[in-house]
Coordinates of C-alpha atoms in Angstrom, one line a residue:
M15 CA 34.5 7.7 -16.4
E16 CA 35.2 9.7 -14.0
H17 CA 32.2 12.5 -14.0
K18 CA 29.8 9.0 -13.8
H19 CA 28.1 9.8 -11.2
E20 CA 28.9 13.2 -10.3
S21 CA 24.6 13.9 -9.9
V22 CA 25.0 11.4 -7.3
K23 CA 27.7 13.3 -5.4
L24 CA 26.7 16.3 -5.2
G25 CA 22.7 15.0 -4.2
K26 CA 20.0 13.2 -5.2
S27 CA 19.8 11.8 -8.5
Q28 CA 17.4 12.1 -11.1
G29 CA 17.4 8.4 -10.5
E30 CA 16.7 8.3 -6.8
K31 CA 14.4 11.1 -7.2
K32 CA 12.0 8.7 -9.3
T33 CA 12.6 5.7 -8.4
A34 CA 11.7 7.0 -4.8
F35 CA 8.3 8.6 -6.3
V36 CA 7.7 5.0 -8.4
V37 CA 8.2 3.6 -4.8
F38 CA 5.6 4.9 -3.1
F39 CA 3.2 5.5 -5.9
S40 CA 2.8 1.8 -6.2
A41 CA 2.9 0.0 -2.9
A42 CA -0.7 2.7 -2.6
T43 CA -1.9 0.2 -6.1
M44 CA -0.2 -2.6 -4.3
V45 CA -2.6 -2.6 -1.2
L46 CA -5.0 -1.9 -3.7
E47 CA -5.1 -4.8 -5.6
I48 CA -4.2 -7.3 -3.1
F49 CA -7.3 -6.4 -1.3
F50 CA -9.7 -6.5 -4.1
G51 CA -7.8 -9.4 -5.4
L52 CA -9.2 -11.6 -2.3
F53 CA -12.6 -9.9 -2.2
S54 CA -13.0 -10.5 -5.8
N55 CA -11.3 -14.6 -5.5
S56 CA -9.9 -13.0 -9.3
M57 CA -6.6 -15.5 -9.4
A58 CA -4.8 -13.2 -11.7
L59 CA -5.8 -10.2 -9.9
L60 CA -4.4 -11.0 -6.3
A61 CA -1.4 -12.3 -9.1
D62 CA -1.0 -9.1 -10.6
G63 CA -0.9 -7.3 -6.8
I64 CA 1.7 -10.0 -5.8
H65 CA 3.8 -8.8 -8.3
M66 CA 2.8 -5.1 -7.5
G67 CA 4.6 -6.4 -4.4
S68 CA 7.6 -7.8 -5.8
H69 CA 8.5 -4.6 -7.9
V70 CA 7.9 -2.1 -4.8
L71 CA 10.1 -4.3 -2.7
A72 CA 12.5 -4.2 -5.7
I73 CA 12.3 -1.0 -6.7
G74 CA 12.5 -0.2 -3.0
L75 CA 15.8 -1.9 -2.7
S76 CA 16.6 -0.1 -5.4
W77 CA 16.3 3.3 -3.7
G78 CA 18.0 2.5 -0.9
A79 CA 20.8 1.6 -3.1
Y80 CA 20.8 4.9 -4.3
V81 CA 20.6 6.2 -1.1
L82 CA 23.7 3.9 0.0
V83 CA 25.6 5.0 -2.8
R84 CA 25.2 8.8 -2.2
R85 CA 25.9 9.0 1.4
L86 CA 29.0 7.1 0.9
E87 CA 30.5 9.0 -2.0
R88 CA 30.4 12.1 0.4
K89 CA 32.7 10.9 2.6
H90 CA 34.8 8.2 0.9
A91 CA 34.5 10.1 -3.0
N92 CA 37.8 7.5 -4.0
N93 CA 37.3 4.1 -2.2
V94 CA 33.1 3.3 -3.4
D95 CA 32.7 1.5 -6.6
S96 CA 29.0 3.0 -7.2
D97 CA 28.3 0.4 -10.5
K98 CA 28.8 -2.3 -8.3
V99 CA 26.3 -1.1 -5.8
L100 CA 23.7 -0.7 -8.2
S101 CA 24.1 -3.3 -9.9
L102 CA 24.4 -5.6 -6.9
S103 CA 21.3 -4.0 -5.7
A104 CA 19.3 -5.0 -9.3
Y105 CA 20.7 -8.0 -8.8
T106 CA 19.0 -9.0 -5.7
S107 CA 15.6 -7.5 -7.1
G108 CA 16.1 -10.6 -10.2
V109 CA 16.8 -13.2 -6.7
L110 CA 13.4 -11.4 -4.8
L111 CA 11.1 -11.9 -8.5
L112 CA 12.2 -15.5 -9.1
M113 CA 10.8 -15.8 -5.2
F114 CA 7.6 -14.4 -6.2
A115 CA 6.9 -16.1 -9.2
L116 CA 7.4 -19.2 -7.6
F117 CA 4.8 -18.5 -5.0
I118 CA 2.7 -16.9 -7.8
I119 CA 2.8 -20.8 -9.5
V120 CA 2.0 -22.2 -6.1
E121 CA -1.2 -20.1 -5.8
A122 CA -2.3 -21.1 -9.1
A123 CA -1.8 -24.2 -8.7
E124 CA -3.3 -24.7 -5.9
R125 CA -6.2 -23.1 -7.4
F126 CA -6.7 -24.7 -10.2
F127 CA -6.9 -28.5 -8.0
S128 CA -9.9 -26.9 -6.0
P129 CA -13.7 -26.3 -6.2
P130 CA -14.6 -23.4 -8.5
V131 CA -14.7 -20.2 -6.6
E132 CA -17.3 -17.4 -7.7
I133 CA -15.7 -14.4 -9.1
R134 CA -16.6 -10.9 -8.9
Y135 CA -15.2 -10.0 -12.2
V136 CA -16.5 -6.0 -12.8
E137 CA -14.6 -4.7 -9.4
A138 CA -11.3 -7.4 -9.8
M139 CA -11.0 -5.7 -13.8
I140 CA -11.5 -2.1 -12.5
V141 CA -8.6 -2.1 -9.7
A142 CA -6.5 -4.4 -12.9
A143 CA -6.6 -1.6 -15.1
I144 CA -6.4 1.3 -12.6
G145 CA -2.8 -1.3 -12.1
M146 CA -2.5 -0.9 -15.4
V147 CA -2.5 2.6 -15.5
V148 CA -0.4 2.6 -12.6
N149 CA 2.4 0.7 -14.3
I150 CA 2.1 2.7 -17.4
I151 CA 2.9 5.7 -15.2
C152 CA 5.4 4.8 -13.6
A153 CA 7.5 3.3 -16.5
I154 CA 7.0 6.8 -18.3
V155 CA 8.4 8.1 -14.9
L156 CA 11.6 6.1 -15.0
H157 CA 12.3 6.0 -19.0
E158 CA 15.5 6.9 -19.6
K159 CA 16.3 9.1 -22.6
H160 CA 17.9 8.1 -25.6
G161 CA 21.8 9.0 -25.4
H162 CA 23.1 8.2 -22.2
E163 CA 26.2 6.7 -22.2
H164 CA 26.5 4.3 -19.1
E165 CA 23.8 1.8 -18.5
D166 CA 22.5 2.9 -15.1
Y167 CA 20.9 -1.3 -14.1
N168 CA 19.5 -0.3 -10.9
R169 CA 17.2 2.9 -13.2
H170 CA 16.6 0.2 -15.9
S171 CA 15.4 -2.8 -13.9
A172 CA 12.9 -0.5 -12.5
Y173 CA 12.2 0.1 -15.7
L174 CA 11.9 -3.0 -17.5
H175 CA 9.9 -4.2 -14.5
V176 CA 6.9 -2.2 -14.4
L177 CA 6.5 -2.6 -18.3
A178 CA 6.7 -6.7 -17.5
D179 CA 4.4 -5.7 -14.8
A180 CA 1.7 -3.9 -17.0
L181 CA 1.8 -6.9 -18.9
T182 CA 0.8 -8.8 -16.0
S183 CA -2.2 -6.2 -15.4
L184 CA -3.0 -6.3 -19.2
G185 CA -3.0 -10.4 -18.8
A186 CA -4.9 -10.4 -15.1
I187 CA -7.8 -8.0 -17.6
F188 CA -7.5 -10.6 -20.2
G189 CA -8.5 -13.2 -18.3
L190 CA -11.0 -11.4 -16.5
I191 CA -12.6 -11.1 -19.4
C192 CA -12.7 -14.5 -20.8
A193 CA -13.9 -16.2 -17.8
M194 CA -16.2 -14.0 -17.9
I195 CA -17.6 -14.5 -21.0
W196 CA -17.4 -18.1 -21.5
N197 CA -17.7 -18.6 -17.4
I198 CA -14.4 -20.8 -17.4
T199 CA -12.5 -19.6 -14.3
W200 CA -9.8 -21.9 -14.7
I201 CA -8.8 -19.6 -17.3
D202 CA -8.4 -16.7 -14.9
T203 CA -5.4 -19.4 -13.1
I204 CA -3.9 -19.7 -16.5
V205 CA -3.5 -16.7 -17.0
A206 CA -2.0 -15.9 -13.9
L207 CA 1.1 -19.2 -14.4
V208 CA 1.7 -17.3 -17.8
C209 CA 2.5 -13.7 -15.9
S210 CA 4.9 -15.7 -13.6
L211 CA 6.6 -17.1 -16.7
V212 CA 7.1 -13.5 -18.1
I213 CA 8.3 -12.4 -14.6
I214 CA 10.7 -15.9 -14.3
R215 CA 12.2 -14.9 -18.0
W216 CA 12.5 -11.3 -16.8
A217 CA 14.4 -12.1 -13.7
K218 CA 16.8 -14.0 -15.8
N219 CA 18.0 -11.7 -17.6
L220 CA 18.5 -9.0 -15.4
L221 CA 20.2 -11.6 -13.3
F222 CA 22.4 -12.3 -16.2
D223 CA 23.2 -8.7 -17.3
T224 CA 24.3 -7.9 -13.3
A225 CA 26.4 -11.0 -13.0
K226 CA 28.5 -9.7 -15.5
A227 CA 28.5 -6.3 -14.1
L228 CA 28.9 -7.9 -11.1
T229 CA 32.1 -9.7 -12.3
S230 CA 33.4 -7.6 -14.8
K231 CA 36.6 -5.4 -13.8
S232 CA 36.0 -2.2 -12.4
D233 CA 37.5 1.0 -13.8
N234 CA 35.7 3.2 -11.3
H235 CA 39.2 4.9 -11.1
S236 CA 40.8 4.8 -14.4

């Protein structure tokens, strides 16, 4: 276990570099999706953009945890429990996901009981498709090859997050297509609610796993 974080001590780890790329790449897409979600009046697309924003914050937190661990270990290599720091970061991102999921539910409920609005389907579907492609690219970047003995919850949570976000984008596209074909705009809202439930389930699993890691006895000095 003593060489577990050797890559961090010697410099920027692969996890830190890949996480930084995903943060900046996703942030640009987030702005695009939220803008066109409002412009096209698509609740599903807006939910997708908000979810994208949640993972920009969560993965940004993960990136910050990598930077913190690297700097602390350079000064106090024997006094820092890197696993706990990275697990705490992942746990916090799970809490943020729950907050964003609840926000989406509230917004979708308000839309459901509001008068019907015109949806710009083509623009909304194009941007949702872009969001899905971005998340697939991010998932590929964050994918960890098999054979790694130590599970990095920080990187693993980011990987699961972008996979969930890709599913949210797919759900947005599905909802928009259904609404466009049958002219039932509430399907778009239902899809947003379903996507929020996916986020809640993912966040619950993340919180459960990281809580176990945080409460387990440290073997960092063994």
